Tab-separated table of C-alpha atoms in Angstrom:
chain	number	residue	atom	x	y	z
X	1	UNK	CA	-11.286	25.502	9.907
X	2	UNK	CA	-14.462	25.280	7.896
X	3	UNK	CA	-17.833	25.468	9.610
X	4	UNK	CA	-19.941	22.337	9.957
X	5	UNK	CA	-23.725	22.690	10.002
X	6	UNK	CA	-24.998	21.608	13.402
X	7	UNK	CA	-27.561	19.110	12.121
X	8	UNK	CA	-25.042	17.091	10.052
X	9	UNK	CA	-24.189	13.682	11.472
X	10	UNK	CA	-20.464	12.868	11.537
X	11	UNK	CA	-20.171	9.160	10.884
X	12	UNK	CA	-17.434	6.544	10.889
X	13	UNK	CA	-17.954	4.837	7.521
X	14	UNK	CA	-17.579	1.197	6.610
X	15	UNK	CA	-13.908	0.315	6.307
X	16	UNK	CA	-12.835	2.615	9.124
X	17	UNK	CA	-12.735	1.390	12.692
X	18	UNK	CA	-11.577	2.240	16.173
X	19	UNK	CA	-9.107	-0.270	17.481
X	20	UNK	CA	-7.408	-0.703	20.810
X	21	UNK	CA	-3.740	-1.346	20.096
X	22	UNK	CA	-2.814	-3.415	23.125
X	23	UNK	CA	0.799	-3.911	22.026
X	24	UNK	CA	1.500	-0.159	22.074
X	25	UNK	CA	-1.066	0.671	24.755
X	26	UNK	CA	-3.105	3.176	22.758
X	27	UNK	CA	-6.176	3.635	20.576
X	28	UNK	CA	-5.925	3.993	16.811
X	29	UNK	CA	-8.275	4.637	13.941
X	30	UNK	CA	-7.737	2.076	11.202
X	31	UNK	CA	-8.611	3.142	7.648
X	32	UNK	CA	-7.533	2.117	4.139
X	33	UNK	CA	-3.719	2.400	4.113
X	34	UNK	CA	-3.849	4.692	7.151
X	35	UNK	CA	-3.339	4.194	10.848
X	36	UNK	CA	-4.155	7.268	12.886
X	37	UNK	CA	-2.905	7.449	16.442
X	38	UNK	CA	-5.515	8.976	18.728
X	39	UNK	CA	-4.909	11.246	21.678
X	40	UNK	CA	-7.537	11.257	24.456
X	41	UNK	CA	-9.436	14.117	22.772
X	42	UNK	CA	-9.575	12.358	19.401
X	43	UNK	CA	-10.701	9.172	21.087
X	44	UNK	CA	-13.416	11.027	23.040
X	45	UNK	CA	-14.733	12.615	19.835
X	46	UNK	CA	-14.774	9.378	17.860
X	47	UNK	CA	-16.361	7.446	20.712
X	48	UNK	CA	-19.167	10.009	20.737
X	49	UNK	CA	-20.019	9.304	17.085
X	50	UNK	CA	-22.793	6.729	17.074
X	51	UNK	CA	-24.239	7.401	13.639
X	52	UNK	CA	-27.286	9.083	15.259
X	53	UNK	CA	-26.035	12.139	17.082
X	54	UNK	CA	-25.658	15.362	15.137
X	55	UNK	CA	-22.516	17.469	15.170
X	56	UNK	CA	-24.143	19.892	17.630
X	57	UNK	CA	-25.295	17.065	19.929
X	58	UNK	CA	-21.756	15.669	19.954
X	59	UNK	CA	-20.345	19.119	20.813
X	60	UNK	CA	-22.754	19.827	23.663
X	61	UNK	CA	-22.328	16.294	24.997
X	62	UNK	CA	-18.530	16.574	25.073
X	63	UNK	CA	-18.656	20.094	26.549
X	64	UNK	CA	-20.815	18.814	29.417
X	65	UNK	CA	-18.731	15.662	29.872
X	66	UNK	CA	-15.445	17.595	30.103
X	67	UNK	CA	-16.883	20.758	31.665
X	68	UNK	CA	-15.403	22.836	28.824
X	69	UNK	CA	-16.694	25.946	27.013
X	70	UNK	CA	-19.032	24.934	24.165
X	71	UNK	CA	-17.441	27.339	21.655
X	72	UNK	CA	-14.003	25.905	22.310
X	73	UNK	CA	-15.246	22.320	21.989
X	74	UNK	CA	-17.173	23.188	18.806
X	75	UNK	CA	-14.007	24.586	17.209
X	76	UNK	CA	-11.914	21.570	18.242
X	77	UNK	CA	-14.448	19.013	17.055
X	78	UNK	CA	-15.018	20.856	13.770
X	79	UNK	CA	-11.260	20.910	13.132
X	80	UNK	CA	-10.885	17.238	13.901
X	81	UNK	CA	-13.924	16.125	11.894
X	82	UNK	CA	-13.118	18.324	8.898
X	83	UNK	CA	-9.542	17.089	8.796
X	84	UNK	CA	-10.706	13.481	8.628
X	85	UNK	CA	-13.655	14.137	6.298
X	86	UNK	CA	-11.337	15.841	3.776
X	87	UNK	CA	-9.413	12.565	3.678
X	88	UNK	CA	-12.605	10.484	3.335
X	89	UNK	CA	-11.968	8.866	6.713
X	90	UNK	CA	-15.125	10.329	8.295
X	91	UNK	CA	-18.353	11.186	6.544
X	92	UNK	CA	-20.842	13.947	7.186
X	93	UNK	CA	-24.310	12.581	6.595
U	1	UNK	CA	22.878	-4.198	14.859
U	2	UNK	CA	20.947	-1.058	15.789
U	3	UNK	CA	21.706	0.371	19.205
U	4	UNK	CA	18.079	0.455	20.363
U	5	UNK	CA	15.459	-2.261	20.056
U	6	UNK	CA	13.326	-1.803	16.937
U	7	UNK	CA	9.682	-0.807	17.278
U	8	UNK	CA	7.070	-3.429	16.379
U	9	UNK	CA	5.860	-3.524	12.759
U	10	UNK	CA	2.609	-1.836	11.743
U	11	UNK	CA	1.901	-3.566	8.438
U	12	UNK	CA	2.321	-6.989	6.915
U	13	UNK	CA	2.115	-7.878	3.244
U	14	UNK	CA	1.003	-11.486	2.858
U	15	UNK	CA	1.704	-12.745	-0.648
U	16	UNK	CA	-0.754	-15.608	-0.582
U	17	UNK	CA	0.217	-17.013	-3.975
U	18	UNK	CA	2.266	-16.091	-7.011
U	19	UNK	CA	-0.412	-17.534	-9.282
U	20	UNK	CA	-2.203	-14.821	-11.272
U	21	UNK	CA	-4.516	-14.820	-14.281
U	22	UNK	CA	-2.959	-11.535	-15.403
U	23	UNK	CA	0.611	-11.246	-16.649
U	24	UNK	CA	1.439	-7.559	-16.162
U	25	UNK	CA	4.964	-6.803	-17.386
U	26	UNK	CA	5.523	-4.423	-14.436
U	27	UNK	CA	4.908	-7.073	-11.781
U	28	UNK	CA	7.173	-6.720	-8.755
U	29	UNK	CA	7.135	-10.446	-7.982
U	30	UNK	CA	10.480	-12.158	-8.441
U	31	UNK	CA	11.472	-13.603	-11.808
U	32	UNK	CA	11.777	-17.024	-10.130
U	33	UNK	CA	8.507	-17.728	-8.321
U	34	UNK	CA	7.472	-20.316	-5.755
U	35	UNK	CA	5.038	-22.908	-7.115
U	36	UNK	CA	1.577	-23.789	-5.880
U	37	UNK	CA	2.817	-26.983	-4.188
U	38	UNK	CA	5.027	-24.973	-1.831
U	39	UNK	CA	2.357	-22.429	-0.820
U	40	UNK	CA	1.580	-22.191	2.888
U	41	UNK	CA	-1.493	-24.050	4.048
U	42	UNK	CA	-4.573	-22.318	5.420
U	43	UNK	CA	-3.794	-23.103	9.076
U	44	UNK	CA	-0.202	-21.872	8.738
U	45	UNK	CA	-1.321	-18.548	7.288
U	46	UNK	CA	-3.855	-18.066	10.060
U	47	UNK	CA	-1.203	-18.838	12.671
U	48	UNK	CA	1.058	-16.253	11.006
U	49	UNK	CA	-1.766	-13.673	11.140
U	50	UNK	CA	-2.240	-14.349	14.857
U	51	UNK	CA	1.502	-14.062	15.489
U	52	UNK	CA	1.561	-10.812	13.498
U	53	UNK	CA	-1.247	-9.295	15.569
U	54	UNK	CA	0.516	-10.242	18.813
U	55	UNK	CA	3.706	-8.694	17.456
U	56	UNK	CA	1.936	-5.360	16.850
U	57	UNK	CA	0.878	-5.533	13.200
U	58	UNK	CA	-2.333	-3.538	12.662
U	59	UNK	CA	-2.797	-3.656	8.909
U	60	UNK	CA	-2.715	-6.807	6.810
U	61	UNK	CA	-2.449	-6.585	3.038
U	62	UNK	CA	-3.516	-9.754	1.264
U	63	UNK	CA	-1.742	-9.778	-2.044
U	64	UNK	CA	-0.026	-12.070	-4.524
U	65	UNK	CA	-0.050	-12.864	-7.388
U	66	UNK	CA	-3.798	-12.794	-7.332
U	67	UNK	CA	-5.001	-13.577	-3.797
U	68	UNK	CA	-8.425	-14.591	-5.139
U	69	UNK	CA	-6.659	-17.527	-6.801
U	70	UNK	CA	-6.515	-19.046	-3.309
U	71	UNK	CA	-9.638	-21.149	-2.785
U	72	UNK	CA	-9.420	-20.541	0.968
U	73	UNK	CA	-9.410	-16.727	0.659
U	74	UNK	CA	-12.650	-16.295	2.633
U	75	UNK	CA	-11.328	-18.500	5.464
U	76	UNK	CA	-8.071	-16.552	5.507
U	77	UNK	CA	-9.915	-13.218	5.721
U	78	UNK	CA	-12.074	-14.506	8.577
U	79	UNK	CA	-8.931	-15.701	10.379
U	80	UNK	CA	-7.198	-12.376	9.908
U	81	UNK	CA	-10.161	-10.417	11.252
U	82	UNK	CA	-10.481	-12.766	14.202
U	83	UNK	CA	-6.815	-12.087	14.946
U	84	UNK	CA	-7.739	-8.377	15.112
U	85	UNK	CA	-6.099	-7.216	11.883
U	86	UNK	CA	-7.398	-4.564	9.498
U	87	UNK	CA	-7.733	-6.622	6.346
U	88	UNK	CA	-7.077	-5.227	2.899
U	89	UNK	CA	-7.454	-7.252	-0.300
U	90	UNK	CA	-5.181	-6.232	-3.188
U	91	UNK	CA	-6.717	-7.759	-6.290
U	92	UNK	CA	-7.203	-7.652	-10.062
U	93	UNK	CA	-10.803	-8.763	-9.355
U	94	UNK	CA	-10.453	-11.745	-11.669
U	95	UNK	CA	-11.976	-14.546	-9.609
U	96	UNK	CA	-14.218	-12.280	-7.544
U	97	UNK	CA	-17.855	-13.118	-8.165
U	98	UNK	CA	-20.764	-11.350	-6.521
U	99	UNK	CA	-21.264	-14.406	-4.328
U	100	UNK	CA	-17.635	-14.525	-3.247
U	101	UNK	CA	-17.739	-10.807	-2.421
U	102	UNK	CA	-20.750	-11.444	-0.187
U	103	UNK	CA	-18.770	-14.183	1.573
U	104	UNK	CA	-15.778	-11.868	1.997
U	105	UNK	CA	-18.143	-9.247	3.377
U	106	UNK	CA	-19.496	-11.707	5.933
U	107	UNK	CA	-15.922	-12.746	6.799
U	108	UNK	CA	-15.192	-9.127	7.739
U	109	UNK	CA	-12.969	-7.910	4.900
U	110	UNK	CA	-12.303	-4.203	5.562
U	111	UNK	CA	-11.158	-2.789	2.247
U	112	UNK	CA	-10.518	-3.687	-1.395
U	113	UNK	CA	-7.799	-2.297	-3.591
U	114	UNK	CA	-8.434	-2.931	-7.264
U	115	UNK	CA	-5.686	-2.686	-9.877
U	116	UNK	CA	-6.186	-0.745	-13.090
U	117	UNK	CA	-3.990	-1.410	-16.136
U	118	UNK	CA	-5.665	1.114	-18.463
U	119	UNK	CA	-8.885	3.063	-18.910
U	120	UNK	CA	-10.216	1.051	-21.842
U	121	UNK	CA	-10.245	-2.618	-22.807
U	122	UNK	CA	-7.635	-2.152	-25.547
U	123	UNK	CA	-5.030	-0.776	-23.174
U	124	UNK	CA	-5.951	-2.675	-20.005
U	125	UNK	CA	-6.210	-6.096	-21.631
U	126	UNK	CA	-2.992	-5.600	-23.574
U	127	UNK	CA	-0.975	-4.523	-20.507
U	128	UNK	CA	-2.596	-7.146	-18.266
U	129	UNK	CA	-2.188	-9.791	-20.943
U	130	UNK	CA	-5.741	-11.018	-20.310
U	131	UNK	CA	-8.564	-10.684	-22.827
U	132	UNK	CA	-11.837	-9.552	-21.258
U	133	UNK	CA	-10.125	-8.578	-18.024
U	134	UNK	CA	-11.135	-4.922	-18.205
U	135	UNK	CA	-14.856	-5.658	-18.583
U	136	UNK	CA	-14.769	-8.078	-15.643
U	137	UNK	CA	-12.886	-5.543	-13.560
U	138	UNK	CA	-15.438	-2.798	-14.203
U	139	UNK	CA	-18.253	-5.196	-13.295
U	140	UNK	CA	-16.443	-6.228	-10.127
U	141	UNK	CA	-15.853	-2.586	-9.135
U	142	UNK	CA	-19.624	-2.038	-9.221
U	143	UNK	CA	-20.248	-5.129	-7.086
U	144	UNK	CA	-17.559	-4.058	-4.608
U	145	UNK	CA	-19.127	-0.632	-4.092
U	146	UNK	CA	-22.666	-2.075	-4.028
U	147	UNK	CA	-21.598	-4.470	-1.287
U	148	UNK	CA	-20.444	-1.426	0.701
U	149	UNK	CA	-16.702	-2.045	0.695
U	150	UNK	CA	-14.507	1.041	0.557
U	151	UNK	CA	-12.712	0.896	-2.788
U	152	UNK	CA	-9.243	2.045	-3.725
U	153	UNK	CA	-8.320	2.063	-7.382
U	154	UNK	CA	-4.637	1.400	-7.940
U	155	UNK	CA	-3.302	2.616	-11.285
U	156	UNK	CA	0.232	1.751	-12.289
U	157	UNK	CA	1.271	4.224	-14.949
U	158	UNK	CA	4.204	3.971	-17.332
U	159	UNK	CA	5.330	5.165	-20.730
U	160	UNK	CA	2.643	3.215	-22.591
U	161	UNK	CA	-0.423	4.350	-20.612
U	162	UNK	CA	0.600	7.604	-18.951
U	163	UNK	CA	-1.513	9.629	-21.380
U	164	UNK	CA	-4.586	7.972	-19.818
U	165	UNK	CA	-3.886	9.289	-16.314
U	166	UNK	CA	-6.541	12.068	-16.361
U	167	UNK	CA	-9.141	9.529	-17.559
U	168	UNK	CA	-8.021	7.055	-14.906
U	169	UNK	CA	-8.653	9.656	-12.198
U	170	UNK	CA	-12.101	10.422	-13.664
U	171	UNK	CA	-12.838	6.700	-13.840
U	172	UNK	CA	-11.931	6.239	-10.159
U	173	UNK	CA	-14.338	9.034	-9.207
U	174	UNK	CA	-17.079	7.568	-11.426
U	175	UNK	CA	-16.583	4.155	-9.793
U	176	UNK	CA	-17.026	5.872	-6.390
U	177	UNK	CA	-13.552	4.988	-5.158
U	178	UNK	CA	-12.816	6.748	-1.880
U	179	UNK	CA	-9.147	6.541	-2.569
U	180	UNK	CA	-6.785	6.155	-5.507
U	181	UNK	CA	-3.173	5.176	-5.757
U	182	UNK	CA	-1.276	6.519	-8.722
U	183	UNK	CA	2.055	4.746	-8.898
U	184	UNK	CA	4.542	5.451	-11.615
U	185	UNK	CA	6.003	2.043	-12.428
U	186	UNK	CA	8.687	0.922	-9.985
U	187	UNK	CA	11.396	-1.384	-11.215
U	188	UNK	CA	11.742	-4.447	-9.034
U	189	UNK	CA	11.435	-8.149	-9.807
U	190	UNK	CA	9.823	-8.937	-13.135
U	191	UNK	CA	9.522	-5.232	-14.015
U	192	UNK	CA	13.320	-5.048	-14.363
U	193	UNK	CA	12.911	-6.967	-17.633
U	194	UNK	CA	10.719	-4.166	-18.999
U	195	UNK	CA	12.574	-0.997	-18.167
U	196	UNK	CA	13.139	-0.198	-21.849
U	197	UNK	CA	9.465	-0.712	-22.686
U	198	UNK	CA	7.883	1.028	-19.712
U	199	UNK	CA	10.092	3.738	-18.266
U	200	UNK	CA	8.471	7.145	-18.746
U	201	UNK	CA	10.481	10.110	-19.924
U	202	UNK	CA	11.335	12.708	-17.301
U	203	UNK	CA	8.877	15.105	-18.984
U	204	UNK	CA	6.113	12.494	-18.693
U	205	UNK	CA	6.957	11.891	-15.053
U	206	UNK	CA	6.804	15.637	-14.337
U	207	UNK	CA	3.482	15.863	-16.185
U	208	UNK	CA	2.057	13.058	-14.035
U	209	UNK	CA	3.132	14.931	-10.896
U	210	UNK	CA	1.295	18.046	-12.135
U	211	UNK	CA	-1.862	16.104	-13.023
U	212	UNK	CA	-1.966	14.475	-9.601
U	213	UNK	CA	-1.383	17.771	-7.770
U	214	UNK	CA	-4.264	19.413	-9.661
U	215	UNK	CA	-6.596	16.467	-9.132
U	216	UNK	CA	-5.847	16.415	-5.398
U	217	UNK	CA	-6.921	20.027	-5.105
U	218	UNK	CA	-10.047	19.540	-7.230
U	219	UNK	CA	-11.123	16.336	-5.454
U	220	UNK	CA	-10.564	17.334	-1.836
U	221	UNK	CA	-13.212	15.571	0.250
U	222	UNK	CA	-14.238	13.439	-2.753
U	223	UNK	CA	-11.293	11.137	-3.294
U	224	UNK	CA	-7.854	10.884	-1.738
U	225	UNK	CA	-4.933	10.331	-4.110
U	226	UNK	CA	-1.699	8.739	-2.957
U	227	UNK	CA	1.147	9.157	-5.390
U	228	UNK	CA	4.313	7.172	-5.962
U	229	UNK	CA	6.618	9.301	-8.125
U	230	UNK	CA	8.809	7.890	-10.877
U	231	UNK	CA	11.733	5.695	-10.089
U	232	UNK	CA	15.098	6.729	-11.625
U	233	UNK	CA	14.004	10.297	-12.487
U	234	UNK	CA	14.437	11.880	-9.065
U	235	UNK	CA	17.185	13.804	-7.329
U	236	UNK	CA	16.696	12.116	-3.982
U	237	UNK	CA	15.783	8.506	-3.294
U	238	UNK	CA	12.451	7.165	-2.109
U	239	UNK	CA	11.930	6.610	1.582
U	240	UNK	CA	11.831	2.927	0.981
U	241	UNK	CA	9.576	0.948	3.366
U	242	UNK	CA	9.740	3.951	5.731
U	243	UNK	CA	13.127	2.527	6.731
U	244	UNK	CA	14.350	-1.071	6.503
U	245	UNK	CA	12.849	-3.270	9.214
U	246	UNK	CA	11.070	-0.339	10.840
U	247	UNK	CA	7.389	-0.479	9.889
U	248	UNK	CA	6.575	-3.463	7.722
U	249	UNK	CA	7.330	-7.027	6.755
U	250	UNK	CA	6.485	-9.307	3.876
U	251	UNK	CA	5.700	-13.024	3.817
U	252	UNK	CA	6.150	-14.902	0.529
U	253	UNK	CA	3.752	-17.656	-0.639
U	254	UNK	CA	6.124	-20.325	0.688
U	255	UNK	CA	6.638	-18.634	4.065
U	256	UNK	CA	9.868	-16.659	3.807
U	257	UNK	CA	9.794	-13.452	5.835
U	258	UNK	CA	11.332	-10.484	4.023
U	259	UNK	CA	11.976	-6.873	5.072
U	260	UNK	CA	10.560	-5.801	1.679
U	261	UNK	CA	9.044	-7.638	-1.252
U	262	UNK	CA	12.156	-7.267	-3.395
U	263	UNK	CA	14.687	-8.188	-0.713
U	264	UNK	CA	15.479	-11.536	-2.336
U	265	UNK	CA	17.418	-9.629	-4.997
U	266	UNK	CA	20.119	-9.014	-2.372
U	267	UNK	CA	22.170	-12.209	-2.568
U	268	UNK	CA	24.039	-11.738	0.722
U	269	UNK	CA	20.830	-11.913	2.755
U	270	UNK	CA	19.384	-15.106	4.155
U	271	UNK	CA	15.712	-15.277	5.040
U	272	UNK	CA	13.950	-17.328	7.659
U	273	UNK	CA	10.713	-19.222	7.169
U	274	UNK	CA	7.584	-19.109	9.308
U	275	UNK	CA	7.742	-22.922	9.351
U	276	UNK	CA	10.981	-22.761	11.351
U	277	UNK	CA	11.112	-19.545	13.366
U	278	UNK	CA	8.463	-17.508	15.240
U	279	UNK	CA	7.580	-14.259	13.467
U	280	UNK	CA	8.625	-12.088	16.433
U	281	UNK	CA	12.075	-13.707	16.503
U	282	UNK	CA	12.494	-13.035	12.798
U	283	UNK	CA	11.415	-9.395	13.209
U	284	UNK	CA	13.621	-8.602	16.184
U	285	UNK	CA	16.604	-10.918	15.666
U	286	UNK	CA	16.622	-11.985	12.014
U	287	UNK	CA	19.931	-11.185	10.322
U	288	UNK	CA	18.193	-9.892	7.180
U	289	UNK	CA	16.042	-7.496	9.233
U	290	UNK	CA	19.011	-6.176	11.185
U	291	UNK	CA	21.252	-5.842	8.124
U	292	UNK	CA	20.115	-2.308	7.221
U	293	UNK	CA	18.384	-1.113	10.363
U	294	UNK	CA	19.536	2.131	11.925
U	295	UNK	CA	22.620	3.862	10.497
U	296	UNK	CA	25.613	1.682	11.395
U	297	UNK	CA	25.629	0.001	7.981
U	298	UNK	CA	25.742	3.266	6.048
U	299	UNK	CA	28.648	4.283	3.849
U	300	UNK	CA	29.718	7.735	2.652
U	301	UNK	CA	27.994	9.945	1.636
U	302	UNK	CA	24.942	8.671	3.599
U	303	UNK	CA	26.806	8.286	6.868
U	304	UNK	CA	27.148	12.020	7.473
U	305	UNK	CA	24.273	13.274	5.303
U	306	UNK	CA	21.510	15.414	6.836
U	307	UNK	CA	18.913	13.487	4.849
U	308	UNK	CA	19.820	10.090	6.302
U	309	UNK	CA	17.010	10.270	8.858
U	310	UNK	CA	14.537	11.230	6.102
U	311	UNK	CA	15.246	8.693	3.382
U	312	UNK	CA	17.496	6.181	5.184
U	313	UNK	CA	19.827	6.113	2.181
U	314	UNK	CA	17.010	5.110	-0.169
U	315	UNK	CA	16.206	1.692	-1.584
U	316	UNK	CA	18.599	-1.155	-0.720
U	317	UNK	CA	17.414	-3.259	-3.643
U	318	UNK	CA	18.013	-0.411	-6.077
U	319	UNK	CA	21.505	0.090	-4.613
U	320	UNK	CA	22.083	-3.635	-5.223
U	321	UNK	CA	20.709	-3.513	-8.757
U	322	UNK	CA	22.596	-0.440	-9.960
U	323	UNK	CA	25.631	-0.087	-7.693
U	324	UNK	CA	26.148	-3.807	-7.118
U	325	UNK	CA	26.303	-3.150	-3.363
U	326	UNK	CA	23.174	-3.156	-1.216
U	327	UNK	CA	24.820	-0.878	1.393
U	328	UNK	CA	25.725	1.812	-1.140
U	329	UNK	CA	23.866	5.109	-1.439
U	330	UNK	CA	20.804	4.647	-3.656
U	331	UNK	CA	22.168	5.757	-7.060
U	332	UNK	CA	19.073	7.919	-7.588
U	333	UNK	CA	20.559	10.357	-5.063
U	334	UNK	CA	22.410	13.340	-6.528
U	335	UNK	CA	25.093	12.750	-3.895
U	336	UNK	CA	25.801	9.227	-5.130
U	337	UNK	CA	28.953	8.842	-7.242
U	338	UNK	CA	26.776	6.730	-9.555
U	339	UNK	CA	24.079	9.372	-10.039
U	340	UNK	CA	25.374	10.305	-13.516
U	341	UNK	CA	25.255	6.643	-14.516
U	342	UNK	CA	21.698	6.417	-13.195
U	343	UNK	CA	20.631	9.501	-15.150
U	344	UNK	CA	22.198	8.092	-18.325
U	345	UNK	CA	20.483	4.760	-17.716
U	346	UNK	CA	17.111	6.450	-17.192
U	347	UNK	CA	17.595	8.437	-20.391
U	348	UNK	CA	18.537	5.352	-22.351
U	349	UNK	CA	15.515	3.370	-21.124
U	350	UNK	CA	13.055	6.229	-21.478
U	351	UNK	CA	14.152	7.686	-24.817
U	352	UNK	CA	15.284	4.559	-26.648
U	353	UNK	CA	13.208	2.324	-28.908
U	354	UNK	CA	10.350	0.534	-27.208
U	355	UNK	CA	11.022	-3.209	-27.116
U	356	UNK	CA	8.264	-5.818	-26.944
U	357	UNK	CA	6.775	-6.296	-23.492
U	358	UNK	CA	8.026	-9.322	-21.609
U	359	UNK	CA	4.884	-10.691	-19.986
U	360	UNK	CA	5.066	-12.150	-16.498
U	361	UNK	CA	4.728	-15.905	-16.345
U	362	UNK	CA	2.638	-17.556	-13.667
U	363	UNK	CA	4.473	-20.267	-11.712
């Protein structure tokens, strides 16, 4: 896991979108030549990205929402965001 | 028939037309192509997109031929997006003006995949068989990125342009592509006529694998590279289509529904048309889709092989082409009794004299 500076804004770029797959009863992230199945945690993280909130805002928001330790949430979100950013599916603005 | 019901498809390749201003010798379209008069009408395509979305398709690839040769492309994209599909345009960019790109943008097009035949006009225009094509492509790439579309550059590499691979990767980065596909030429359809002119040597194929591996490391977070390794020069077959009738389907310009784009090379298969049969029926019950689903159709050595759940016995069309039996083990596999023949064939094509290219003809 690489650290993400708290003020960076994780963003879903053009050409990537959240989609409710009603046939399979789940949420997916659609990207160029990729379909990523989302678990409830992934969906919660991506739903929190509004193009305005910083990484740290997203972390504290999710920690409060799920009543979870901030450090744990920060590590999980950083892992998730880094994994997708390395594949150009999310961007850090 | 498979013992359990198949899962719904994820992707659909819609070959909107076989017409194309380019005439790439490695084209995977069939040697006999449907004509313009028999192409599906706008409303039929949109109905097919809606059926596909209801069936479970998430990703739609608009291809051809050159999909921009369809005058109704913008309407088709809008229809596909309205149906809820992620919409990807696979294009040579010939026929894409700045104005048309703006219209496609407004229609909701998600992504553009641009083909690259070479890294300079000499190479690209010779392979594409279209003078001035390279310059127009580079201009279009700029417009695509300016308009905000995510861009994938798709480079088909073969014996005649493989030395340009490092430049092609640099070019993709310079064009601000988020993603690149490097595909060593695959031999289906028209490309079968050019095996002797285009097949890379095994050393070239290995070199390409090294170049891609290095570039992936260097460009992590900058550009993603997907890689299709060389046909013929492997020890195990490709995981064709992720398994026959398991993840994707293909609709031809005149409405035939195929399990893969080369499936018409298997003469025993009969294909149904979207004019006659609902798409879901074709997917779940079509004889061609069920022909090689699951494992019941497999012969020795596939039938008892540990790899059968990984590669599904390889490519059915390649088994047809080389072994003369679409249910045989893909002759690329080292366990195939025909593997030695395949190796000899690859050597002959790759090391022999280079014949003239046979350019694809537009229908």
